Tab-separated table of C-alpha atoms and ligand atoms in Angstrom:
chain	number	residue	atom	x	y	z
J	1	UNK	CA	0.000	0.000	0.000
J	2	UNK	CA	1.399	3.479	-0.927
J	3	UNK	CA	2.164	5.552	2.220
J	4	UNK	CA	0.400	8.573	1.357
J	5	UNK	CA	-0.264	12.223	3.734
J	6	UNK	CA	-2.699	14.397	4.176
J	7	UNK	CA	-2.744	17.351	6.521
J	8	UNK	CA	-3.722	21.199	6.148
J	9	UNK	CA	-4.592	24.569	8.321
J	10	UNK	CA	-7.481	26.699	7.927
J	11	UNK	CA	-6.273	30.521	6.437
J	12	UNK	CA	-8.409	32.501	9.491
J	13	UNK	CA	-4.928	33.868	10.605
J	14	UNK	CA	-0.565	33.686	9.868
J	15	UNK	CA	0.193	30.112	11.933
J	16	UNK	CA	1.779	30.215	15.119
J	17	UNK	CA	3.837	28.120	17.331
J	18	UNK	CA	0.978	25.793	18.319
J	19	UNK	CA	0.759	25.012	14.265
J	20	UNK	CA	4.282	24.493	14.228
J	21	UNK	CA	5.492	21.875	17.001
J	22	UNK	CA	1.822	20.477	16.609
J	23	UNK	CA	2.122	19.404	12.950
J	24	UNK	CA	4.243	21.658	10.641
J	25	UNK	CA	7.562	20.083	12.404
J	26	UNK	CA	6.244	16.456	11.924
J	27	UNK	CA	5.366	17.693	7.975
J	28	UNK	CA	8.927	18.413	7.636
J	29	UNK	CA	10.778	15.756	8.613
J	30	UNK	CA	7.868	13.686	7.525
J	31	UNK	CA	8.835	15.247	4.187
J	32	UNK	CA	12.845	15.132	4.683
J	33	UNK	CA	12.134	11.153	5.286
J	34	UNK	CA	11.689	10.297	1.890
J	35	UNK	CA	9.124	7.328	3.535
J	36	UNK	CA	5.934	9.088	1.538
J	37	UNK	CA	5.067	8.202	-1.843
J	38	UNK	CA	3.161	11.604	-1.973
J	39	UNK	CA	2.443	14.504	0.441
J	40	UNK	CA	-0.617	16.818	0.128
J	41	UNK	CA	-0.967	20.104	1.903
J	42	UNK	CA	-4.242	21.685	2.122
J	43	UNK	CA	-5.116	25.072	2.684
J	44	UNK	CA	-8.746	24.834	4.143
J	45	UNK	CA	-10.431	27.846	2.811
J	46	UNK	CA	-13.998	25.995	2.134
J	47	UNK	CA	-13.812	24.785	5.728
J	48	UNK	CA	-12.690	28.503	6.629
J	49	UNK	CA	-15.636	29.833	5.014
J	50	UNK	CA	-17.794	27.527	7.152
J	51	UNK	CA	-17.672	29.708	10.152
J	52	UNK	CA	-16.444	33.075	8.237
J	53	UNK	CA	-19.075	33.133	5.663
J	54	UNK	CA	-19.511	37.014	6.128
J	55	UNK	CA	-16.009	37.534	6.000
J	56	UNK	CA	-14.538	36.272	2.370
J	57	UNK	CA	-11.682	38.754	2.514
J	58	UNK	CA	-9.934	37.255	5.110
J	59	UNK	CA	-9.855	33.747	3.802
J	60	UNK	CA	-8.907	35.074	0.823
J	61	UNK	CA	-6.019	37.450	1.903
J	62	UNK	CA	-4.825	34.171	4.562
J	63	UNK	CA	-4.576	31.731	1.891
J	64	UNK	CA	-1.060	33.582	1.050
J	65	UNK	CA	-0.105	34.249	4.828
J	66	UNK	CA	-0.776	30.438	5.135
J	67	UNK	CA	1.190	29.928	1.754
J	68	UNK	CA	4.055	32.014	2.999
J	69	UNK	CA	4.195	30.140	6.519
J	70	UNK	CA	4.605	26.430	4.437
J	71	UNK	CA	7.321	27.399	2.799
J	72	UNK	CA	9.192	29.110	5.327
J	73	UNK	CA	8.848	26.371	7.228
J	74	UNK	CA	10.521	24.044	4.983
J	75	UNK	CA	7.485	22.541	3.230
J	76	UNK	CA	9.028	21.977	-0.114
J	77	UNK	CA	6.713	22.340	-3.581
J	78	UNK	CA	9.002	19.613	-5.007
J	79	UNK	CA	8.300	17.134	-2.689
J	80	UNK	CA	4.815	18.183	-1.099
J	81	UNK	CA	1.750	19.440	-2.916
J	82	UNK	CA	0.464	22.342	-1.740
J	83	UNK	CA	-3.368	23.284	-2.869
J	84	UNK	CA	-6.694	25.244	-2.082
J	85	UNK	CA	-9.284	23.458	-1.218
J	86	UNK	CA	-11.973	25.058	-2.733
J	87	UNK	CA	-10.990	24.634	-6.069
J	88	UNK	CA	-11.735	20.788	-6.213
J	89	UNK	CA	-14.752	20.046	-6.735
J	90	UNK	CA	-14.502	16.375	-5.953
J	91	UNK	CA	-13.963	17.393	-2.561
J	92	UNK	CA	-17.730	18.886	-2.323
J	93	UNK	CA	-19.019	15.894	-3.935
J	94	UNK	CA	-17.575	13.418	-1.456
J	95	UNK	CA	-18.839	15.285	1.163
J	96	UNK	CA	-22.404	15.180	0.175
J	97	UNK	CA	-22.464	11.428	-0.552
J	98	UNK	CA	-20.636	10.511	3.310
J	99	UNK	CA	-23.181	13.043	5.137
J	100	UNK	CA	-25.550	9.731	4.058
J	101	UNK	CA	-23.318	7.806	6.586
J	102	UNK	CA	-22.949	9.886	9.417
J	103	UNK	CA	-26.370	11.058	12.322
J	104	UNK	CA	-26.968	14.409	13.440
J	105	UNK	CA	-26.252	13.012	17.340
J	106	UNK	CA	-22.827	11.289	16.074
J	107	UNK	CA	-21.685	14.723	14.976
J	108	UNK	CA	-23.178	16.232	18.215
J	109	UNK	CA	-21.035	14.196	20.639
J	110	UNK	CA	-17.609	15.159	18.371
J	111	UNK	CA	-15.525	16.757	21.519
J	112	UNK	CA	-13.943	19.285	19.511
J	113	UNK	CA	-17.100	20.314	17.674
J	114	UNK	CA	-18.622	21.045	21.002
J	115	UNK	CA	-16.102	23.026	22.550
J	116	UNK	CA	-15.387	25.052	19.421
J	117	UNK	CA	-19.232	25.306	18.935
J	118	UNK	CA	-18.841	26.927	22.846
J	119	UNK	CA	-16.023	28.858	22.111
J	120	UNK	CA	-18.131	30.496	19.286
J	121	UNK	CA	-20.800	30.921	21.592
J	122	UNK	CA	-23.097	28.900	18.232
J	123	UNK	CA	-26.498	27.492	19.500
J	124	UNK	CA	-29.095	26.328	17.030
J	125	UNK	CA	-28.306	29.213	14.904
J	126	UNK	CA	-24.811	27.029	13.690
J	127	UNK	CA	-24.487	27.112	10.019
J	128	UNK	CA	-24.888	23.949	8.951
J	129	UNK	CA	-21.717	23.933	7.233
J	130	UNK	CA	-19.219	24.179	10.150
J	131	UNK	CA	-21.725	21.786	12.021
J	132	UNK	CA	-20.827	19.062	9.493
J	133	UNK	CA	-17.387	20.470	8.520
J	134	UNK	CA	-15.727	17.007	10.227
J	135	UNK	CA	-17.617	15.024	7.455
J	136	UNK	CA	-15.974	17.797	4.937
J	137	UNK	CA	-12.823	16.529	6.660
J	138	UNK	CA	-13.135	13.253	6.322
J	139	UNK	CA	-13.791	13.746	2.525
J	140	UNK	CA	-10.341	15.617	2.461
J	141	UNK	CA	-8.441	12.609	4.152
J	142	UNK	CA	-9.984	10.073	1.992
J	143	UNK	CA	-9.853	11.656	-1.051
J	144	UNK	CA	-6.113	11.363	-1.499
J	145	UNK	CA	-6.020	7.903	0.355
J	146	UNK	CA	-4.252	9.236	2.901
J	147	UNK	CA	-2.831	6.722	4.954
J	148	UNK	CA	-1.213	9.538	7.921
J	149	UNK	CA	-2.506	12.843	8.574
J	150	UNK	CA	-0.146	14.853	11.169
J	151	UNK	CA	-2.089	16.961	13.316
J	152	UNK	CA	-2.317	18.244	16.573
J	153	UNK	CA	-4.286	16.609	19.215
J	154	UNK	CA	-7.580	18.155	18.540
J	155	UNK	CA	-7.684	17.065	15.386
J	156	UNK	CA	-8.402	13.289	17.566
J	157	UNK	CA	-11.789	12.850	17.096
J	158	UNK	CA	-12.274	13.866	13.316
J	159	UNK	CA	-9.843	11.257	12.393
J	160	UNK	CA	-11.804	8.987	14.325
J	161	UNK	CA	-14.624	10.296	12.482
J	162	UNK	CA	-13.325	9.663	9.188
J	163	UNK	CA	-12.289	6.045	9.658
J	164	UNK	CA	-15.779	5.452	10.793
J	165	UNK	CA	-16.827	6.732	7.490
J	166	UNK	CA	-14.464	4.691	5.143
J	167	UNK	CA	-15.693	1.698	7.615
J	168	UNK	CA	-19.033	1.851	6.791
J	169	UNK	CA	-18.597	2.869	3.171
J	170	UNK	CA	-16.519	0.136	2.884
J	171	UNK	CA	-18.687	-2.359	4.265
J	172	UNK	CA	-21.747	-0.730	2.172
J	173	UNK	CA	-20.435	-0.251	-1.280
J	174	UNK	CA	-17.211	-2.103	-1.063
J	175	UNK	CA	-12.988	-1.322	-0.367
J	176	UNK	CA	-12.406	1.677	-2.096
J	177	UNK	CA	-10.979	4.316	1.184
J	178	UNK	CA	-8.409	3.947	3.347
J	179	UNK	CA	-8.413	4.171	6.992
J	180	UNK	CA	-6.329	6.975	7.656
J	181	UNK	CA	-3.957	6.716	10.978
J	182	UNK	CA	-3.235	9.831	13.040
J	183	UNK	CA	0.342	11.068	13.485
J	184	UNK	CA	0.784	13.174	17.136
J	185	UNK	CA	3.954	14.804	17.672
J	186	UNK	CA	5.742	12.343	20.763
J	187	UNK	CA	6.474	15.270	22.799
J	188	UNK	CA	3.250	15.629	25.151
J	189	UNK	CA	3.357	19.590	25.313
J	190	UNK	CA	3.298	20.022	21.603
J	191	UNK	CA	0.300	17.816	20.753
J	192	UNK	CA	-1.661	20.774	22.139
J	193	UNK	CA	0.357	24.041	22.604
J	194	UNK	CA	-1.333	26.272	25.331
J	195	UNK	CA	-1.594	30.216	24.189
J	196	UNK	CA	0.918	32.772	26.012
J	197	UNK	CA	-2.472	33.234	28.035
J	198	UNK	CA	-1.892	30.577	29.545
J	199	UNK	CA	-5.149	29.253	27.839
J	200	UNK	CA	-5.358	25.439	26.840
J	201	UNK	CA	-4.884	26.126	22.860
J	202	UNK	CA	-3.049	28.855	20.974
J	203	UNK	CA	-5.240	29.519	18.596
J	204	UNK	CA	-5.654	32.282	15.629
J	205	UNK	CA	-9.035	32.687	16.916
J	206	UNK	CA	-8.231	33.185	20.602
J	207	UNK	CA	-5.495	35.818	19.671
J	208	UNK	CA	-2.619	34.488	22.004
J	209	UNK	CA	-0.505	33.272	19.558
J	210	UNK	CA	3.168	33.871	18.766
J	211	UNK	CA	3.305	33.462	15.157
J	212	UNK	CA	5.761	32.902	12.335
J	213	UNK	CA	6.237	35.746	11.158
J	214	UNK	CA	6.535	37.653	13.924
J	215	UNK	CA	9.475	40.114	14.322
J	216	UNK	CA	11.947	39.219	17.081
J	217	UNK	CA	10.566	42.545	18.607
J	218	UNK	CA	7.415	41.272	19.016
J	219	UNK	CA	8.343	37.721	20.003
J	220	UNK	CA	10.187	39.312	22.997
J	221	UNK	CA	7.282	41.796	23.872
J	222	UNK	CA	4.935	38.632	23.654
J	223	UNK	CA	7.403	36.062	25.782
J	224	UNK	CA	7.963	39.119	28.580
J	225	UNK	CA	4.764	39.314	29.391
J	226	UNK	CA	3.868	35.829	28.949
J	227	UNK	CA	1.841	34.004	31.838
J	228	UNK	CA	4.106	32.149	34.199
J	229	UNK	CA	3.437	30.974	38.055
J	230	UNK	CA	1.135	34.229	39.752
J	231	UNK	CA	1.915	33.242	42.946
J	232	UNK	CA	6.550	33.448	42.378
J	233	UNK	CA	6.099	37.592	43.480
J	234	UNK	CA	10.150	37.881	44.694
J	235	UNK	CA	12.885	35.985	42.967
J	236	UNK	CA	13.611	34.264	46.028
J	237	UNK	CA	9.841	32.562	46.084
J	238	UNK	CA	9.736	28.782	45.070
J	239	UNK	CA	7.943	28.393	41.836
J	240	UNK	CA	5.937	26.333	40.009
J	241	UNK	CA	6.574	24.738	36.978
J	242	UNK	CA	2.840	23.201	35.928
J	243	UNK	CA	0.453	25.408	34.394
J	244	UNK	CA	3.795	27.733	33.891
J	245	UNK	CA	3.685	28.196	30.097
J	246	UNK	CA	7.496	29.471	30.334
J	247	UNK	CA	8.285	26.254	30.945
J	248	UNK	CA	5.725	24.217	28.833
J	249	UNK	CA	7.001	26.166	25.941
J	250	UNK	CA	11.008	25.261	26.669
J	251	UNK	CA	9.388	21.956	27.110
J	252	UNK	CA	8.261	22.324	23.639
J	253	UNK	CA	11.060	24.101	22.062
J	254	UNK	CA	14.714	23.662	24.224
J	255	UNK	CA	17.525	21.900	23.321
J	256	UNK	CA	20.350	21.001	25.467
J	257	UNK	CA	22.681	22.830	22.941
J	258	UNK	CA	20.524	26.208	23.881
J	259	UNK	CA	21.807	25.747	27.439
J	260	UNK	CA	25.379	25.711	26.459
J	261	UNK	CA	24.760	28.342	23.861
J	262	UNK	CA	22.616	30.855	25.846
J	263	UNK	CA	21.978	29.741	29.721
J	264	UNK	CA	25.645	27.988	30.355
J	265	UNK	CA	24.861	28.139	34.295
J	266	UNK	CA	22.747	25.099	33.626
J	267	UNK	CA	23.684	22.139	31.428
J	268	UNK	CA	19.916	20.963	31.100
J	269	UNK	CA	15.861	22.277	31.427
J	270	UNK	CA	15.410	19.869	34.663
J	271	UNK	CA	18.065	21.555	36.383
J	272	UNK	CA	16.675	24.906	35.670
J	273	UNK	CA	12.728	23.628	36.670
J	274	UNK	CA	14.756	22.284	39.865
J	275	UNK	CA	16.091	25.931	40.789
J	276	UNK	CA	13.008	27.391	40.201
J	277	UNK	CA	10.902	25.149	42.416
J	278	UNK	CA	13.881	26.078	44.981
J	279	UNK	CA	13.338	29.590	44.657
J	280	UNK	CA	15.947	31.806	43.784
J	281	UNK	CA	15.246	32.214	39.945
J	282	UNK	CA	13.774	34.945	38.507
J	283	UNK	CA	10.929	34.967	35.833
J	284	UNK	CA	12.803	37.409	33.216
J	285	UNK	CA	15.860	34.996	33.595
J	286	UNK	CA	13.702	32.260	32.340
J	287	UNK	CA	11.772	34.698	29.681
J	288	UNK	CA	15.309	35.561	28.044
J	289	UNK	CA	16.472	32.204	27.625
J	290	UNK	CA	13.154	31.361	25.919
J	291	UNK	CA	13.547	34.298	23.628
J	292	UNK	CA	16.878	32.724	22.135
J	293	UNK	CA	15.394	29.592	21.965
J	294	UNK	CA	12.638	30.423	20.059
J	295	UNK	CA	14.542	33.271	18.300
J	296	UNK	CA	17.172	29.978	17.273
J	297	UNK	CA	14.183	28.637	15.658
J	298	UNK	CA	12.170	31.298	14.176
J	299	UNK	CA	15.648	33.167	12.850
J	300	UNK	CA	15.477	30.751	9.752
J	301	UNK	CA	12.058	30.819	9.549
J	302	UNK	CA	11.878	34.703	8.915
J	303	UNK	CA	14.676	34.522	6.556
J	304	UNK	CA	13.045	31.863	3.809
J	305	UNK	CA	9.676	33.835	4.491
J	306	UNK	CA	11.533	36.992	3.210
J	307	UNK	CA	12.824	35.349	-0.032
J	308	UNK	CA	9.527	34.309	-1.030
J	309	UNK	CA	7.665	37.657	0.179
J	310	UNK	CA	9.640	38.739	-2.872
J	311	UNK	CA	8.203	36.344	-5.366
J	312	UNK	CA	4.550	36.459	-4.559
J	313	UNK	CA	3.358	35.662	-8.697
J	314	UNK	CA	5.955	32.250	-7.803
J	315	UNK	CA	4.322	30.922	-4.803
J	316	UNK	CA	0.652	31.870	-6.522
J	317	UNK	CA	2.170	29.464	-9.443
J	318	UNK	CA	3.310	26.564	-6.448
J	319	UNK	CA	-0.305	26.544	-5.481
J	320	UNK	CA	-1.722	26.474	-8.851
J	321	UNK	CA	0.351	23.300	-9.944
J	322	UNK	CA	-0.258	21.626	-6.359
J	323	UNK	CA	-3.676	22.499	-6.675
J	324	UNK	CA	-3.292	20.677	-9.976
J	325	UNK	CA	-1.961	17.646	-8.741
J	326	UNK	CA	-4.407	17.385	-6.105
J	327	UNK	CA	-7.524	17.533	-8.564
J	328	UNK	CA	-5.921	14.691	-10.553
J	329	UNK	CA	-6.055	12.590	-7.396
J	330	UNK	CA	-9.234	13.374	-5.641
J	331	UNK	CA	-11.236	13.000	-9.769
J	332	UNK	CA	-10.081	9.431	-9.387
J	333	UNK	CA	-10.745	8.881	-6.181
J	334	UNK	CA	-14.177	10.571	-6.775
J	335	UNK	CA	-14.438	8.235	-9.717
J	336	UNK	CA	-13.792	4.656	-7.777
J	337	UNK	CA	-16.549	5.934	-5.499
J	338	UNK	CA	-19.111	6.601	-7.702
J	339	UNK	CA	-18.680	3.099	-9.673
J	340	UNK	CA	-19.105	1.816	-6.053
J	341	UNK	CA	-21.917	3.502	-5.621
J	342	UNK	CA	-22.882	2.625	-8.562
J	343	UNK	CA	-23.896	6.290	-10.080
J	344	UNK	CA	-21.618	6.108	-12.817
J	345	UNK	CA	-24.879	5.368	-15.287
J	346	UNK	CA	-23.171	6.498	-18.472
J	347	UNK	CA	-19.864	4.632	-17.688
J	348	UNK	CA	-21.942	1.629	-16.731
J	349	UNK	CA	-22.385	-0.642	-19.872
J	350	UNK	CA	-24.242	-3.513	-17.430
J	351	UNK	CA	-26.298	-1.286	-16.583
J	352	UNK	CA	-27.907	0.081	-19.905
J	353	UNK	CA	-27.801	-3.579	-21.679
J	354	UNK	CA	-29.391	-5.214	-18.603
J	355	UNK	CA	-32.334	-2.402	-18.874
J	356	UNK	CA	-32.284	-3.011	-22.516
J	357	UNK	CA	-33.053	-6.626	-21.967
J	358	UNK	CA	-35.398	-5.747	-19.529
J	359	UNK	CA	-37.699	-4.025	-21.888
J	360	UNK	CA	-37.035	-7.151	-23.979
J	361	UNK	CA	-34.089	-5.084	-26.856
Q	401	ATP	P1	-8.874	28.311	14.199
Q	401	ATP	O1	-8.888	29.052	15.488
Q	401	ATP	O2	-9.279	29.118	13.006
Q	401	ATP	O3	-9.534	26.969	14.258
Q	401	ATP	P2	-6.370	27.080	14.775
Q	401	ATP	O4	-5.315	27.942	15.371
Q	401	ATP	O5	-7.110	26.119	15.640
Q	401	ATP	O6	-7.330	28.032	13.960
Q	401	ATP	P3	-6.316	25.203	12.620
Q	401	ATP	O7	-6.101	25.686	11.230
Q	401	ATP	O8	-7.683	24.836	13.061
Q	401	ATP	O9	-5.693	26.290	13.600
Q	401	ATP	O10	-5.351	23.956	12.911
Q	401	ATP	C1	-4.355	23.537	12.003
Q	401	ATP	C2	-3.509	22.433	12.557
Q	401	ATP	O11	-2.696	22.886	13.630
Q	401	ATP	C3	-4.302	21.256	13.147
Q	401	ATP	O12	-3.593	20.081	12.857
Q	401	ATP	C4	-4.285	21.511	14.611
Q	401	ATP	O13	-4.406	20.323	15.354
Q	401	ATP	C5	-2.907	22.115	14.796
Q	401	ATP	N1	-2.902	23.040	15.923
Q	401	ATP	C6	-3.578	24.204	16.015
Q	401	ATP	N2	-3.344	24.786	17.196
Q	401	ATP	C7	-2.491	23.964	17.882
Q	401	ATP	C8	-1.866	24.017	19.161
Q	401	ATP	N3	-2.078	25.033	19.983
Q	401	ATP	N4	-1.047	22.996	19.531
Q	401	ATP	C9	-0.821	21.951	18.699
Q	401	ATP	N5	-1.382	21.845	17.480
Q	401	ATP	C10	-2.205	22.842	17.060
Q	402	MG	MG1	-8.881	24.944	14.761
């Protein structure tokens, strides 16, 4: 079986750290691995639209942002398609046929569709479309066979969702989809990044996100006044690490080079969490050393996003031919499904001698 991926971002906003250790990293080296017979990158703008309707614009102008954070990232248009998901029809089409296979109360108990129905403060005045949006997804997966799809832990339950639908089409019309398998990042803090809020999620929507593109001015301003423990008031206070997000972010980001680089005092992040539960260590110690740690990372970042913020025609063109690609794919996937649906009457020359017989041609 070809090892195939699927994975993508909604353009409501630049991406942010919680986009990047949560997935983009794991696309990368994913990617770098050379163990993927083809990679497909989505930009979700139809699933955008599904809870942005009255605000086209900023899909529109985020599909580039989006664009721009790919391939600064590393994503590379040789090796990965990159494509807009509104522009393949097939996509639609699959949709409408697996919202047959899926009940209003299965799509009610989805965990993440409730809380992000909550956070939108949605009652029975949801659009439709962003109540069924995980059948959308599942239509995505399946539609380019997808065999992986690296995403952040959220993302749980509409996997689960979408192997329930390629079970049961399966079993109805016969083994055409593949039961995609969901790939978490190993590192516990990064399947589900908390904002600098402190908040569970960093999220575009919940505005306490440090993001890509950021300027190291901003990155600072952000980390300095990031949430850490309320209760360490004088340097000399014990602290705590849980709940700290200082610390769940060098747990997401630190290396044990960055000690000897920037924080030599301390050959390792356990021995710093041990002096701060001492007492003793002071928060904008902690907040500096994070800074060049993320700055380490983001340095690079900034610089490939600046070579392409040159050439925006050229990355319009990489999303045109991935967008390409991707059609090719998901019109034969659509294809396989219709004949095993059987609503492929013209193709179907059983079915138009079998008629003819029965009217006795
Ligand atoms: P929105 O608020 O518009 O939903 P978002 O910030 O949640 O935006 P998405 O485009 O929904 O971003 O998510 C894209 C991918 O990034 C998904 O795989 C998701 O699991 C992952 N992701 C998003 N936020 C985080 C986070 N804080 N930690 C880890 N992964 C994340
Ligand atoms: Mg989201």
């Amino acid at each position: 079986m070809k090892k195939i991926i699927l994975t993508g971002d909604r353009p409501t906003g630049r991406l942010h750290l919680g986009h990047y250790v949560g997935s983009l990293r794991q696309r990368v080296e994913l990617q770098n691995s050379g163990a993927y017979d083809d990679i497909y990158i989505m930009i979700a703008d139809a699933q955008a639209l599904t809870d942005n309707a009255d605000n086209p614009e900023k899909i529109r102008e985020n599909i580039l942002e989006v664009a721009l954070d790919y391939l600064s990232v590393g994503i590379d248009p040789d090796k990965a398609s990159i494509f807009i998901q509104s522009q393949i029809q097939a996509l639609t089409e699959l949709s409408f046929y697996y919202m047959n296979l899926v009940t209003v109360a299965r799509l009610q108990r989805n965990p993440t569709v409730k809380s992000e129905i909550e956070m939108r403060g949605f009652a029975s005045d949801i659009p439709v479309g962003f109540f069924t949006y995980p059948i959308s997804q599942a239509a995505d997966i399946t539609a380019f066979k997808a065999t992986a799809v690296p995403v952040g832990e959220d993302q749980e339950p509409m996997i689960e969702q979408a192997r329930e639908i390629v079970r049961k089409f399966n079993y109805i019309y016969g083994d055409v989809l593949i039961e995609p398998e969901i790939v978490l990042s190993d590192n516990k803090v990064c399947k589900r990044l908390p904002g600098t809020d402190g908040k569970a999620k960093m999220s575009k929507s919940l505005g306490n996100g440090i993001y890509l593109a950021d300027d190291p001015k901003t990155v600072k301003e952000k980390v300095m006044s990031m949430f850490t423990d309320p209760d360490h008031i004088r340097i000399e206070d014990p602290g705590k690490i849980e709940g700290n997000t200082v610390f769940t972010y060098l747990d997401a980001f630190s290396k044990n080079e960055d000690f000897e680089e920037f924080l030599p005092d301390y050959s390792c992040l356990d021995e710093l969490k041990e002096h701060y539960k001492r007492g003793g260590l002071g928060d904008v110690k902690i907040k500096k050393f994070l800074v060049n740690v993320l700055e380490r990372e983001l340095g690079p970042i900034r610089e490939r996003r600046a070579i392409y913020e040159k050439d925006i025609p050229g990355v319009y063109e990489i999303l045109k031919e991935g967008t390409r690609k991707a059609k090719e794919t998901a019109d034969a996937t659509l294809k396989e499904v219709k004949e095993a649906m059987k609503i492929n009457y013209f193709d179907d020359s059983a079915l138009i001698s079998s008629q003819t017989e029965k009217y006795g041609g």
